PDB file of C-alpha atoms and ligand atoms in Angstrom:
ATOM      1  CA  MET A 579      12.635  -1.321  14.664  1.00  0.00           C
ATOM      2  CA  VAL A 580       9.911   0.290  16.748  1.00  0.00           C
ATOM      3  CA  ILE A 581       8.574  -0.812  20.140  1.00  0.00           C
ATOM      4  CA  ASP A 582       4.832  -0.146  20.311  1.00  0.00           C
ATOM      5  CA  ASP A 583       2.843   0.787  23.406  1.00  0.00           C
ATOM      6  CA  LYS A 584       2.191  -2.903  24.197  1.00  0.00           C
ATOM      7  CA  GLY A 585       5.935  -3.582  24.183  1.00  0.00           C
ATOM      8  CA  GLN A 586       5.769  -5.519  20.898  1.00  0.00           C
ATOM      9  CA  THR A 587       8.527  -4.942  18.380  1.00  0.00           C
ATOM     10  CA  VAL A 588       7.487  -3.915  14.890  1.00  0.00           C
ATOM     11  CA  GLN A 589      10.041  -4.287  12.157  1.00  0.00           C
ATOM     12  CA  ILE A 590       9.626  -3.136   8.568  1.00  0.00           C
ATOM     13  CA  ARG A 591      11.788  -4.955   6.028  1.00  0.00           C
ATOM     14  CA  GLN A 592      11.936  -5.786   2.367  1.00  0.00           C
ATOM     15  CA  ALA A 593       9.955  -8.918   1.435  1.00  0.00           C
ATOM     16  CA  SER A 594      11.722 -12.003   0.121  1.00  0.00           C
ATOM     17  CA  PRO A 595      10.278 -14.760  -2.104  1.00  0.00           C
ATOM     18  CA  ALA A 596       9.858 -16.900   1.039  1.00  0.00           C
ATOM     19  CA  ASP A 597       7.382 -14.327   2.411  1.00  0.00           C
ATOM     20  CA  LEU A 598       4.991 -14.564  -0.545  1.00  0.00           C
ATOM     21  CA  PRO A 599       2.742 -17.409   0.725  1.00  0.00           C
ATOM     22  CA  ARG A 600       2.186 -15.507   3.996  1.00  0.00           C
ATOM     23  CA  VAL A 601       1.636 -12.217   2.117  1.00  0.00           C
ATOM     24  CA  MET A 602      -0.947 -13.966  -0.100  1.00  0.00           C
ATOM     25  CA  MET A 603      -2.677 -15.328   2.995  1.00  0.00           C
ATOM     26  CA  ILE A 604      -2.856 -11.840   4.560  1.00  0.00           C
ATOM     27  CA  ASN A 605      -4.173 -10.439   1.272  1.00  0.00           C
ATOM     28  CA  ARG A 606      -6.934 -13.066   1.167  1.00  0.00           C
ATOM     29  CA  ILE A 607      -7.950 -12.501   4.787  1.00  0.00           C
ATOM     30  CA  CYS A 608      -8.020  -8.716   4.469  1.00  0.00           C
ATOM     31  CA  LEU A 609      -9.157  -7.816   0.952  1.00  0.00           C
ATOM     32  CA  PRO A 610     -11.531  -8.947  -1.793  1.00  0.00           C
ATOM     33  CA  GLU A 611      -8.898  -7.976  -4.399  1.00  0.00           C
ATOM     34  CA  ASN A 612      -6.731 -11.107  -4.617  1.00  0.00           C
ATOM     35  CA  TYR A 613      -3.953 -11.864  -7.067  1.00  0.00           C
ATOM     36  CA  THR A 614      -2.092 -14.876  -8.388  1.00  0.00           C
ATOM     37  CA  TYR A 615       1.265 -15.989  -7.021  1.00  0.00           C
ATOM     38  CA  SER A 616       2.897 -14.920 -10.285  1.00  0.00           C
ATOM     39  CA  PHE A 617       1.507 -11.402  -9.947  1.00  0.00           C
ATOM     40  CA  PHE A 618       2.950 -11.007  -6.429  1.00  0.00           C
ATOM     41  CA  ASP A 619       6.195 -12.546  -7.616  1.00  0.00           C
ATOM     42  CA  SER A 620       6.479 -10.250 -10.638  1.00  0.00           C
ATOM     43  CA  ILE A 621       5.959  -7.170  -8.461  1.00  0.00           C
ATOM     44  CA  LEU A 622       8.580  -8.430  -6.012  1.00  0.00           C
ATOM     45  CA  GLN A 623      11.059  -9.033  -8.835  1.00  0.00           C
ATOM     46  CA  SER A 624      10.411  -5.689 -10.554  1.00  0.00           C
ATOM     47  CA  TYR A 625      10.077  -3.393  -7.515  1.00  0.00           C
ATOM     48  CA  PRO A 626      11.703  -5.226  -4.597  1.00  0.00           C
ATOM     49  CA  LYS A 627      12.583  -2.100  -2.626  1.00  0.00           C
ATOM     50  CA  THR A 628       8.958  -1.100  -2.102  1.00  0.00           C
ATOM     51  CA  PHE A 629       7.585  -4.584  -1.471  1.00  0.00           C
ATOM     52  CA  LEU A 630       7.711  -4.373   2.316  1.00  0.00           C
ATOM     53  CA  VAL A 631       6.489  -6.561   5.136  1.00  0.00           C
ATOM     54  CA  ALA A 632       5.869  -5.726   8.793  1.00  0.00           C
ATOM     55  CA  GLU A 633       6.926  -8.234  11.430  1.00  0.00           C
ATOM     56  CA  VAL A 634       5.592  -8.186  14.964  1.00  0.00           C
ATOM     57  CA  ASN A 635       7.625 -10.351  17.299  1.00  0.00           C
ATOM     58  CA  GLY A 636       8.925 -12.242  14.268  1.00  0.00           C
ATOM     59  CA  ASP A 637       5.588 -12.886  12.494  1.00  0.00           C
ATOM     60  CA  VAL A 638       4.697 -11.146   9.244  1.00  0.00           C
ATOM     61  CA  VAL A 639       1.413  -9.308   9.942  1.00  0.00           C
ATOM     62  CA  GLY A 640       1.186  -6.839   7.065  1.00  0.00           C
ATOM     63  CA  TYR A 641       2.561  -5.879   3.683  1.00  0.00           C
ATOM     64  CA  VAL A 642       2.612  -3.145   1.090  1.00  0.00           C
ATOM     65  CA  MET A 643       3.449  -3.561  -2.571  1.00  0.00           C
ATOM     66  CA  CYS A 644       3.975  -0.852  -5.158  1.00  0.00           C
ATOM     67  CA  ARG A 645       5.046  -0.313  -8.727  1.00  0.00           C
ATOM     68  CA  VAL A 646       6.394   2.589 -10.741  1.00  0.00           C
ATOM     69  CA  GLU A 647       4.495   3.968 -13.717  1.00  0.00           C
ATOM     70  CA  HIS A 648       5.117   6.789 -16.158  1.00  0.00           C
ATOM     71  CA  GLY A 649       2.052   8.885 -16.821  1.00  0.00           C
ATOM     72  CA  LEU A 650       0.088  12.063 -16.503  1.00  0.00           C
ATOM     73  CA  SER A 651       0.188  13.694 -13.085  1.00  0.00           C
ATOM     74  CA  LYS A 652      -2.901  12.768 -11.070  1.00  0.00           C
ATOM     75  CA  LEU A 653      -2.669  16.128  -9.303  1.00  0.00           C
ATOM     76  CA  ASP A 654      -2.283  18.717 -12.060  1.00  0.00           C
ATOM     77  CA  ARG A 655      -3.161  16.569 -15.122  1.00  0.00           C
ATOM     78  CA  LEU A 656      -0.701  18.679 -17.134  1.00  0.00           C
ATOM     79  CA  SER A 657       2.704  17.068 -16.892  1.00  0.00           C
ATOM     80  CA  MET A 658       4.172  13.588 -17.319  1.00  0.00           C
ATOM     81  CA  LYS A 659       5.587  12.165 -14.092  1.00  0.00           C
ATOM     82  CA  ARG A 660       7.206   9.097 -12.597  1.00  0.00           C
ATOM     83  CA  LEU A 661       4.349   7.895 -10.453  1.00  0.00           C
ATOM     84  CA  GLY A 662       4.515   5.514  -7.530  1.00  0.00           C
ATOM     85  CA  HIS A 663       1.416   3.291  -7.477  1.00  0.00           C
ATOM     86  CA  ILE A 664       0.438   1.677  -4.173  1.00  0.00           C
ATOM     87  CA  ILE A 665      -1.090  -1.540  -5.467  1.00  0.00           C
ATOM     88  CA  SER A 666      -2.070  -3.144  -2.179  1.00  0.00           C
ATOM     89  CA  ILE A 667      -1.604  -2.735   1.558  1.00  0.00           C
ATOM     90  CA  ALA A 668      -3.083  -4.814   4.376  1.00  0.00           C
ATOM     91  CA  VAL A 669      -2.556  -5.548   8.058  1.00  0.00           C
ATOM     92  CA  LEU A 670      -4.027  -8.575   9.872  1.00  0.00           C
ATOM     93  CA  PRO A 671      -7.065  -7.634  12.024  1.00  0.00           C
ATOM     94  CA  ASP A 672      -5.379  -8.420  15.368  1.00  0.00           C
ATOM     95  CA  TYR A 673      -2.551  -5.982  14.615  1.00  0.00           C
ATOM     96  CA  ARG A 674      -4.519  -2.950  13.457  1.00  0.00           C
ATOM     97  CA  ARG A 675      -4.545   0.526  15.024  1.00  0.00           C
ATOM     98  CA  MET A 676      -0.994   0.168  16.285  1.00  0.00           C
ATOM     99  CA  GLY A 677       0.609   2.160  13.468  1.00  0.00           C
ATOM    100  CA  VAL A 678       1.747  -0.770  11.309  1.00  0.00           C
ATOM    101  CA  ALA A 679       0.193   0.508   8.047  1.00  0.00           C
ATOM    102  CA  THR A 680       1.538   3.994   8.752  1.00  0.00           C
ATOM    103  CA  MET A 681       5.040   2.541   9.135  1.00  0.00           C
ATOM    104  CA  LEU A 682       4.729   0.426   5.964  1.00  0.00           C
ATOM    105  CA  LEU A 683       3.364   3.259   3.863  1.00  0.00           C
ATOM    106  CA  SER A 684       5.731   5.918   5.189  1.00  0.00           C
ATOM    107  CA  LYS A 685       8.722   3.731   4.376  1.00  0.00           C
ATOM    108  CA  ALA A 686       7.358   2.877   0.910  1.00  0.00           C
ATOM    109  CA  LEU A 687       6.799   6.577   0.123  1.00  0.00           C
ATOM    110  CA  GLU A 688      10.343   7.414   1.199  1.00  0.00           C
ATOM    111  CA  ILE A 689      11.798   4.707  -1.073  1.00  0.00           C
ATOM    112  CA  LEU A 690       9.536   5.620  -4.022  1.00  0.00           C
ATOM    113  CA  ARG A 691      10.870   9.173  -3.749  1.00  0.00           C
ATOM    114  CA  ASP A 692      14.536   8.564  -2.918  1.00  0.00           C
ATOM    115  CA  GLU A 693      15.332   5.351  -4.784  1.00  0.00           C
ATOM    116  CA  TYR A 694      12.737   5.015  -7.547  1.00  0.00           C
ATOM    117  CA  LYS A 695      12.773   8.807  -8.153  1.00  0.00           C
ATOM    118  CA  CYS A 696       8.995   9.212  -8.207  1.00  0.00           C
ATOM    119  CA  SER A 697       7.632  12.724  -7.739  1.00  0.00           C
ATOM    120  CA  GLU A 698       4.035  11.678  -7.068  1.00  0.00           C
ATOM    121  CA  VAL A 699       2.229   8.661  -5.618  1.00  0.00           C
ATOM    122  CA  PHE A 700      -1.332   7.457  -6.114  1.00  0.00           C
ATOM    123  CA  LEU A 701      -3.669   4.601  -5.255  1.00  0.00           C
ATOM    124  CA  GLU A 702      -7.236   3.402  -5.670  1.00  0.00           C
ATOM    125  CA  VAL A 703      -9.468   2.681  -2.680  1.00  0.00           C
ATOM    126  CA  ARG A 704     -13.112   1.608  -2.345  1.00  0.00           C
ATOM    127  CA  VAL A 705     -15.324   4.606  -1.565  1.00  0.00           C
ATOM    128  CA  SER A 706     -16.718   2.614   1.408  1.00  0.00           C
ATOM    129  CA  ASN A 707     -13.286   1.853   2.924  1.00  0.00           C
ATOM    130  CA  TYR A 708     -13.316   4.477   5.645  1.00  0.00           C
ATOM    131  CA  PRO A 709     -10.322   3.111   7.649  1.00  0.00           C
ATOM    132  CA  ALA A 710      -8.032   3.120   4.594  1.00  0.00           C
ATOM    133  CA  ILE A 711      -9.263   6.520   3.362  1.00  0.00           C
ATOM    134  CA  SER A 712      -8.556   7.944   6.848  1.00  0.00           C
ATOM    135  CA  LEU A 713      -5.071   6.439   6.797  1.00  0.00           C
ATOM    136  CA  TYR A 714      -4.332   7.978   3.402  1.00  0.00           C
ATOM    137  CA  HIS A 715      -5.679  11.405   4.423  1.00  0.00           C
ATOM    138  CA  LYS A 716      -3.494  11.260   7.508  1.00  0.00           C
ATOM    139  CA  LEU A 717      -0.468  10.632   5.291  1.00  0.00           C
ATOM    140  CA  GLY A 718      -1.233  13.612   3.054  1.00  0.00           C
ATOM    141  CA  PHE A 719      -3.156  11.998   0.181  1.00  0.00           C
ATOM    142  CA  GLU A 720      -6.096  13.829  -1.358  1.00  0.00           C
ATOM    143  CA  ILE A 721      -8.988  12.497  -3.417  1.00  0.00           C
ATOM    144  CA  VAL A 722      -8.368  13.499  -7.031  1.00  0.00           C
ATOM    145  CA  LYS A 723     -10.970  11.465  -8.908  1.00  0.00           C
ATOM    146  CA  ILE A 724     -13.808   8.943  -8.596  1.00  0.00           C
ATOM    147  CA  SER A 725     -13.423   5.940 -10.903  1.00  0.00           C
ATOM    148  CA  LYS A 726     -16.980   4.711 -11.489  1.00  0.00           C
ATOM    149  CA  GLY A 727     -17.462   0.927 -11.249  1.00  0.00           C
ATOM    150  CA  TYR A 728     -13.728   0.347 -10.769  1.00  0.00           C
ATOM    151  CA  TYR A 729     -14.140  -2.841  -8.733  1.00  0.00           C
ATOM    152  CA  ILE A 730     -15.440  -6.154 -10.032  1.00  0.00           C
ATOM    153  CA  ASP A 731     -18.581  -5.906  -7.868  1.00  0.00           C
ATOM    154  CA  GLY A 732     -19.326  -2.467  -9.325  1.00  0.00           C
ATOM    155  CA  GLU A 733     -18.189  -0.328  -6.384  1.00  0.00           C
ATOM    156  CA  ASP A 734     -16.555   3.007  -7.231  1.00  0.00           C
ATOM    157  CA  ALA A 735     -12.949   3.836  -6.317  1.00  0.00           C
ATOM    158  CA  TYR A 736     -11.465   7.060  -5.120  1.00  0.00           C
ATOM    159  CA  VAL A 737      -8.157   7.779  -6.773  1.00  0.00           C
ATOM    160  CA  MET A 738      -6.021   9.428  -4.085  1.00  0.00           C
ATOM    161  CA  ALA A 739      -2.651  11.066  -4.700  1.00  0.00           C
ATOM    162  CA  ARG A 740       0.032  13.210  -3.119  1.00  0.00           C
ATOM    163  CA  LYS A 741       3.335  14.767  -4.064  1.00  0.00           C
ATOM    164  CA  LEU A 742       6.506  13.098  -2.879  1.00  0.00           C
TER     165      LEU A 742
HETATM  166  N1  ACO B1143     -11.276   3.644  11.548  1.00  0.00           N
HETATM  167  C1  ACO B1143     -10.923   4.932  11.367  1.00  0.00           C
HETATM  168  N2  ACO B1143      -9.650   5.343  11.055  1.00  0.00           N
HETATM  169  C2  ACO B1143      -8.729   4.381  10.906  1.00  0.00           C
HETATM  170  C3  ACO B1143      -9.033   3.007  11.098  1.00  0.00           C
HETATM  171  C4  ACO B1143     -10.364   2.660  11.439  1.00  0.00           C
HETATM  172  N3  ACO B1143     -10.741   1.376  11.622  1.00  0.00           N
HETATM  173  N4  ACO B1143      -7.898   2.294  10.876  1.00  0.00           N
HETATM  174  C5  ACO B1143      -6.926   3.184  10.584  1.00  0.00           C
HETATM  175  N5  ACO B1143      -7.431   4.438  10.616  1.00  0.00           N
HETATM  176  C6  ACO B1143      -6.714   5.692  10.326  1.00  0.00           C
HETATM  177  C7  ACO B1143      -6.565   6.497  11.614  1.00  0.00           C
HETATM  178  O1  ACO B1143      -6.435   7.860  11.256  1.00  0.00           O
HETATM  179  C8  ACO B1143      -5.231   5.951  12.131  1.00  0.00           C
HETATM  180  O2  ACO B1143      -4.584   6.811  13.025  1.00  0.00           O
HETATM  181  P1  ACO B1143      -4.963   6.708  14.625  1.00  0.00           P
HETATM  182  O3  ACO B1143      -4.889   5.259  14.999  1.00  0.00           O
HETATM  183  O4  ACO B1143      -3.903   7.554  15.249  1.00  0.00           O
HETATM  184  O5  ACO B1143      -6.351   7.256  14.748  1.00  0.00           O
HETATM  185  C9  ACO B1143      -4.441   5.876  10.859  1.00  0.00           C
HETATM  186  O6  ACO B1143      -5.387   5.390   9.876  1.00  0.00           O
HETATM  187  C10 ACO B1143      -3.234   4.965  10.925  1.00  0.00           C
HETATM  188  O7  ACO B1143      -3.637   3.683  11.345  1.00  0.00           O
HETATM  189  P2  ACO B1143      -2.625   2.445  11.366  1.00  0.00           P
HETATM  190  O8  ACO B1143      -2.662   1.854  12.730  1.00  0.00           O
HETATM  191  O9  ACO B1143      -1.315   2.839  10.817  1.00  0.00           O
HETATM  192  O10 ACO B1143      -3.376   1.472  10.321  1.00  0.00           O
HETATM  193  P3  ACO B1143      -3.512  -0.124  10.439  1.00  0.00           P
HETATM  194  O11 ACO B1143      -2.175  -0.727  10.695  1.00  0.00           O
HETATM  195  O12 ACO B1143      -4.615  -0.445  11.370  1.00  0.00           O
HETATM  196  O13 ACO B1143      -3.938  -0.514   8.954  1.00  0.00           O
HETATM  197  C11 ACO B1143      -5.445  -0.701   7.092  1.00  0.00           C
HETATM  198  C12 ACO B1143      -4.927   0.222   8.237  1.00  0.00           C
HETATM  199  C13 ACO B1143      -4.273  -1.117   6.208  1.00  0.00           C
HETATM  200  C14 ACO B1143      -6.444   0.121   6.257  1.00  0.00           C
HETATM  201  C15 ACO B1143      -6.126  -1.932   7.749  1.00  0.00           C
HETATM  202  O14 ACO B1143      -7.324  -1.515   8.363  1.00  0.00           O
HETATM  203  C16 ACO B1143      -6.442  -3.042   6.768  1.00  0.00           C
HETATM  204  O15 ACO B1143      -5.612  -3.908   6.506  1.00  0.00           O
HETATM  205  N6  ACO B1143      -7.657  -3.016   6.211  1.00  0.00           N
HETATM  206  C17 ACO B1143      -8.081  -4.065   5.255  1.00  0.00           C
HETATM  207  C18 ACO B1143      -7.298  -4.002   3.981  1.00  0.00           C
HETATM  208  C19 ACO B1143      -7.465  -2.651   3.292  1.00  0.00           C
HETATM  209  O16 ACO B1143      -8.545  -2.054   3.306  1.00  0.00           O
HETATM  210  N7  ACO B1143      -6.395  -2.194   2.641  1.00  0.00           N
HETATM  211  C20 ACO B1143      -6.413  -0.952   1.852  1.00  0.00           C
HETATM  212  C21 ACO B1143      -7.092  -1.166   0.539  1.00  0.00           C
HETATM  213  S1  ACO B1143      -6.708   0.111  -0.650  1.00  0.00           S
HETATM  214  C22 ACO B1143      -5.167  -0.346  -1.241  1.00  0.00           C
HETATM  215  O17 ACO B1143      -4.665  -1.393  -0.915  1.00  0.00           O
HETATM  216  C23 ACO B1143      -4.453   0.639  -2.143  1.00  0.00           C
END
Protein backbone atom coordinates (compact mmCIF):
# COMPACT_ATOMS: atom_id res chain seq x y z
CA MET A 1 0.00 0.00 0.00
CA VAL A 2 1.26 3.46 -0.89
CA ILE A 3 0.01 6.83 0.39
CA ASP A 4 0.20 9.40 -2.40
CA ASP A 5 0.89 13.11 -2.01
CA LYS A 6 -2.85 13.84 -1.63
CA GLY A 7 -3.05 11.39 1.27
CA GLN A 8 -5.01 8.83 -0.78
CA THR A 9 -4.10 5.18 -0.37
CA VAL A 10 -3.22 3.26 -3.50
CA GLN A 11 -3.28 -0.49 -3.29
CA ILE A 12 -2.21 -2.88 -6.03
CA ARG A 13 -3.75 -6.35 -5.84
CA GLN A 14 -4.57 -9.31 -8.00
CA ALA A 15 -7.93 -9.00 -9.80
CA SER A 16 -10.77 -11.38 -8.99
CA PRO A 17 -13.70 -12.38 -11.25
CA ALA A 18 -15.86 -9.87 -9.33
CA ASP A 19 -13.62 -7.04 -10.58
CA LEU A 20 -14.16 -7.79 -14.28
CA PRO A 21 -17.27 -5.60 -14.88
CA ARG A 22 -15.44 -2.60 -13.39
CA VAL A 23 -12.25 -3.43 -15.34
CA MET A 24 -14.32 -3.61 -18.55
CA MET A 25 -15.88 -0.24 -17.74
CA ILE A 26 -12.43 1.34 -17.21
CA ASN A 27 -11.23 -0.22 -20.47
CA ARG A 28 -14.18 1.26 -22.37
CA ILE A 29 -13.73 4.72 -20.87
CA CYS A 30 -9.99 4.82 -21.50
CA LEU A 31 -9.26 2.93 -24.72
CA PRO A 32 -10.69 2.25 -28.17
CA GLU A 33 -9.40 -1.35 -27.95
CA ASN A 34 -12.23 -3.14 -26.13
CA TYR A 35 -12.65 -6.85 -25.53
CA THR A 36 -15.40 -9.29 -24.67
CA TYR A 37 -16.08 -10.48 -21.13
CA SER A 38 -14.82 -13.93 -22.10
CA PHE A 39 -11.51 -12.51 -23.29
CA PHE A 40 -10.92 -10.71 -19.97
CA ASP A 41 -12.04 -13.81 -18.11
CA SER A 42 -9.74 -16.13 -20.07
CA ILE A 43 -6.74 -13.89 -19.37
CA LEU A 44 -7.65 -13.79 -15.68
CA GLN A 45 -7.94 -17.58 -15.56
CA SER A 46 -4.72 -18.22 -17.49
CA TYR A 47 -2.47 -15.50 -16.01
CA PRO A 48 -4.07 -14.45 -12.72
CA LYS A 49 -0.85 -13.26 -11.09
CA THR A 50 -0.31 -10.46 -13.61
CA PHE A 51 -3.94 -9.37 -13.90
CA LEU A 52 -3.70 -6.54 -11.38
CA VAL A 53 -6.01 -3.77 -10.28
CA ALA A 54 -5.25 -0.51 -8.48
CA GLU A 55 -7.59 0.63 -5.73
CA VAL A 56 -7.70 4.19 -4.47
CA ASN A 57 -9.58 4.51 -1.21
CA GLY A 58 -11.30 1.21 -1.98
CA ASP A 59 -12.37 1.94 -5.59
CA VAL A 60 -10.77 0.16 -8.54
CA VAL A 61 -9.36 2.93 -10.76
CA GLY A 62 -6.95 1.07 -13.03
CA TYR A 63 -5.84 -2.32 -14.26
CA VAL A 64 -3.13 -4.12 -16.16
CA MET A 65 -3.45 -7.49 -17.84
CA CYS A 66 -0.71 -9.60 -19.38
CA ARG A 67 -0.06 -12.97 -20.92
CA VAL A 68 2.99 -15.14 -21.48
CA GLU A 69 4.10 -16.10 -24.97
CA HIS A 70 6.97 -18.14 -26.35
CA GLY A 71 8.66 -16.53 -29.31
CA LEU A 72 11.56 -14.78 -30.92
CA SER A 73 13.21 -12.10 -28.80
CA LYS A 74 11.91 -8.66 -29.76
CA LEU A 75 15.28 -7.19 -28.78
CA ASP A 76 17.88 -9.35 -30.52
CA ARG A 77 15.63 -11.30 -32.94
CA LEU A 78 18.02 -14.24 -32.58
CA SER A 79 16.86 -16.36 -29.68
CA MET A 80 13.59 -17.90 -28.49
CA LYS A 81 12.37 -16.44 -25.20
CA ARG A 82 9.54 -16.57 -22.71
CA LEU A 83 7.99 -13.20 -23.37
CA GLY A 84 5.66 -11.26 -21.13
CA HIS A 85 3.07 -9.41 -23.23
CA ILE A 86 1.35 -6.38 -21.68
CA ILE A 87 -2.04 -6.65 -23.35
CA SER A 88 -3.74 -3.63 -21.82
CA ILE A 89 -3.26 -1.04 -19.10
CA ALA A 90 -5.49 1.90 -18.20
CA VAL A 91 -6.14 4.32 -15.36
CA LEU A 92 -9.32 6.41 -15.01
CA PRO A 93 -8.76 10.07 -16.02
CA ASP A 94 -9.32 11.49 -12.51
CA TYR A 95 -6.54 9.30 -11.09
CA ARG A 96 -3.79 9.91 -13.63
CA ARG A 97 -0.34 11.40 -12.99
CA MET A 98 -0.24 10.07 -9.45
CA GLY A 99 1.93 7.04 -10.24
CA VAL A 100 -0.84 4.43 -10.48
CA ALA A 101 0.21 3.03 -13.88
CA THR A 102 3.84 2.98 -12.75
CA MET A 103 2.85 0.93 -9.71
CA LEU A 104 0.70 -1.47 -11.77
CA LEU A 105 3.33 -1.98 -14.44
CA SER A 106 6.27 -2.27 -12.06
CA LYS A 107 4.48 -4.98 -10.10
CA ALA A 108 3.44 -6.82 -13.28
CA LEU A 109 7.04 -6.78 -14.57
CA GLU A 110 8.32 -8.15 -11.28
CA ILE A 111 5.81 -11.03 -11.37
CA LEU A 112 6.42 -11.77 -15.07
CA ARG A 113 10.11 -12.14 -14.24
CA ASP A 114 9.97 -13.89 -10.86
CA GLU A 115 6.88 -16.08 -11.14
CA TYR A 116 6.21 -16.56 -14.85
CA LYS A 117 9.97 -16.75 -15.59
CA CYS A 118 9.90 -14.35 -18.53
CA SER A 119 13.21 -12.84 -19.62
CA GLU A 120 11.72 -10.12 -21.81
CA VAL A 121 8.50 -8.09 -21.95
CA PHE A 122 6.86 -6.29 -24.85
CA LEU A 123 3.73 -4.36 -25.78
CA GLU A 124 2.09 -2.49 -28.64
CA VAL A 125 1.10 1.17 -28.33
CA ARG A 126 -0.42 3.67 -30.78
CA VAL A 127 2.28 5.91 -32.25
CA SER A 128 0.14 8.92 -31.20
CA ASN A 129 -0.18 7.83 -27.54
CA TYR A 130 2.43 10.14 -26.07
CA PRO A 131 1.46 9.65 -22.37
CA ALA A 132 1.75 5.85 -22.61
CA ILE A 133 4.96 5.96 -24.67
CA SER A 134 6.48 8.29 -22.03
CA LEU A 135 5.43 5.90 -19.27
CA TYR A 136 7.03 2.95 -21.05
CA HIS A 137 10.27 4.86 -21.75
CA LYS A 138 10.41 5.82 -18.10
CA LEU A 139 10.16 2.14 -17.16
CA GLY A 140 13.01 1.15 -19.48
CA PHE A 141 11.16 0.05 -22.63
CA GLU A 142 12.59 0.90 -26.03
CA ILE A 143 10.90 1.07 -29.42
CA VAL A 144 11.96 -2.02 -31.38
CA LYS A 145 9.60 -1.95 -34.36
CA ILE A 146 6.74 -0.10 -36.06
CA SER A 147 3.80 -2.34 -36.95
CA LYS A 148 2.13 -0.61 -39.91
CA GLY A 149 -1.68 -0.42 -39.74
CA TYR A 150 -1.78 -2.48 -36.54
CA TYR A 151 -4.99 -0.91 -35.23
CA ILE A 152 -8.45 -1.33 -36.72
CA ASP A 153 -8.59 2.35 -37.73
CA GLY A 154 -5.28 1.98 -39.58
CA GLU A 155 -3.00 3.67 -37.04
CA ASP A 156 0.51 2.24 -36.67
CA ALA A 157 1.79 0.70 -33.43
CA TYR A 158 5.19 0.92 -31.86
CA VAL A 159 6.31 -2.40 -30.48
CA MET A 160 8.23 -1.58 -27.29
CA ALA A 161 10.27 -4.08 -25.30
CA ARG A 162 12.75 -4.41 -22.46
CA LYS A 163 14.71 -7.13 -20.71
CA LEU A 164 13.46 -8.38 -17.38
N1 LIG B 1 1.89 13.29 -20.64
C1 LIG B 1 3.21 13.02 -20.62
N2 LIG B 1 3.78 12.00 -19.89
C2 LIG B 1 2.94 11.22 -19.20
C3 LIG B 1 1.54 11.46 -19.17
C4 LIG B 1 1.03 12.54 -19.92
N3 LIG B 1 -0.29 12.82 -19.96
N4 LIG B 1 0.97 10.51 -18.38
C5 LIG B 1 1.98 9.73 -17.92
N5 LIG B 1 3.16 10.18 -18.40
C6 LIG B 1 4.49 9.59 -18.17
C7 LIG B 1 5.31 10.55 -17.31
O1 LIG B 1 6.68 10.30 -17.58
C8 LIG B 1 4.94 10.05 -15.91
O2 LIG B 1 5.88 10.39 -14.93
P1 LIG B 1 5.74 11.85 -14.18
O3 LIG B 1 4.31 11.97 -13.73
O4 LIG B 1 6.71 11.71 -13.05
O5 LIG B 1 6.11 12.87 -15.20
C9 LIG B 1 4.96 8.56 -16.12
O6 LIG B 1 4.36 8.38 -17.42
C10 LIG B 1 4.21 7.77 -15.07
O7 LIG B 1 2.89 8.25 -14.98
P2 LIG B 1 1.79 7.52 -14.08
O8 LIG B 1 1.21 8.54 -13.17
O9 LIG B 1 2.35 6.30 -13.47
O10 LIG B 1 0.73 7.13 -15.22
P3 LIG B 1 -0.87 7.18 -15.09
O11 LIG B 1 -1.30 6.47 -13.85
O12 LIG B 1 -1.33 8.57 -15.30
O13 LIG B 1 -1.32 6.29 -16.33
C11 LIG B 1 -1.70 5.81 -18.65
C12 LIG B 1 -0.72 6.43 -17.62
C13 LIG B 1 -1.97 4.35 -18.29
C14 LIG B 1 -1.02 5.87 -20.03
C15 LIG B 1 -3.01 6.65 -18.63
O14 LIG B 1 -2.74 7.92 -19.18
C16 LIG B 1 -4.15 6.01 -19.39
O15 LIG B 1 -4.91 5.22 -18.84
N6 LIG B 1 -4.28 6.37 -20.67
C17 LIG B 1 -5.38 5.82 -21.50
C18 LIG B 1 -5.22 4.35 -21.74
C19 LIG B 1 -3.91 4.04 -22.44
O16 LIG B 1 -3.45 4.79 -23.31
N7 LIG B 1 -3.32 2.89 -22.09
C20 LIG B 1 -2.10 2.40 -22.74
C21 LIG B 1 -2.40 1.81 -24.08
S1 LIG B 1 -1.09 0.76 -24.68
C22 LIG B 1 -1.35 -0.72 -23.84
O17 LIG B 1 -2.32 -0.87 -23.15
C23 LIG B 1 -0.29 -1.79 -23.98
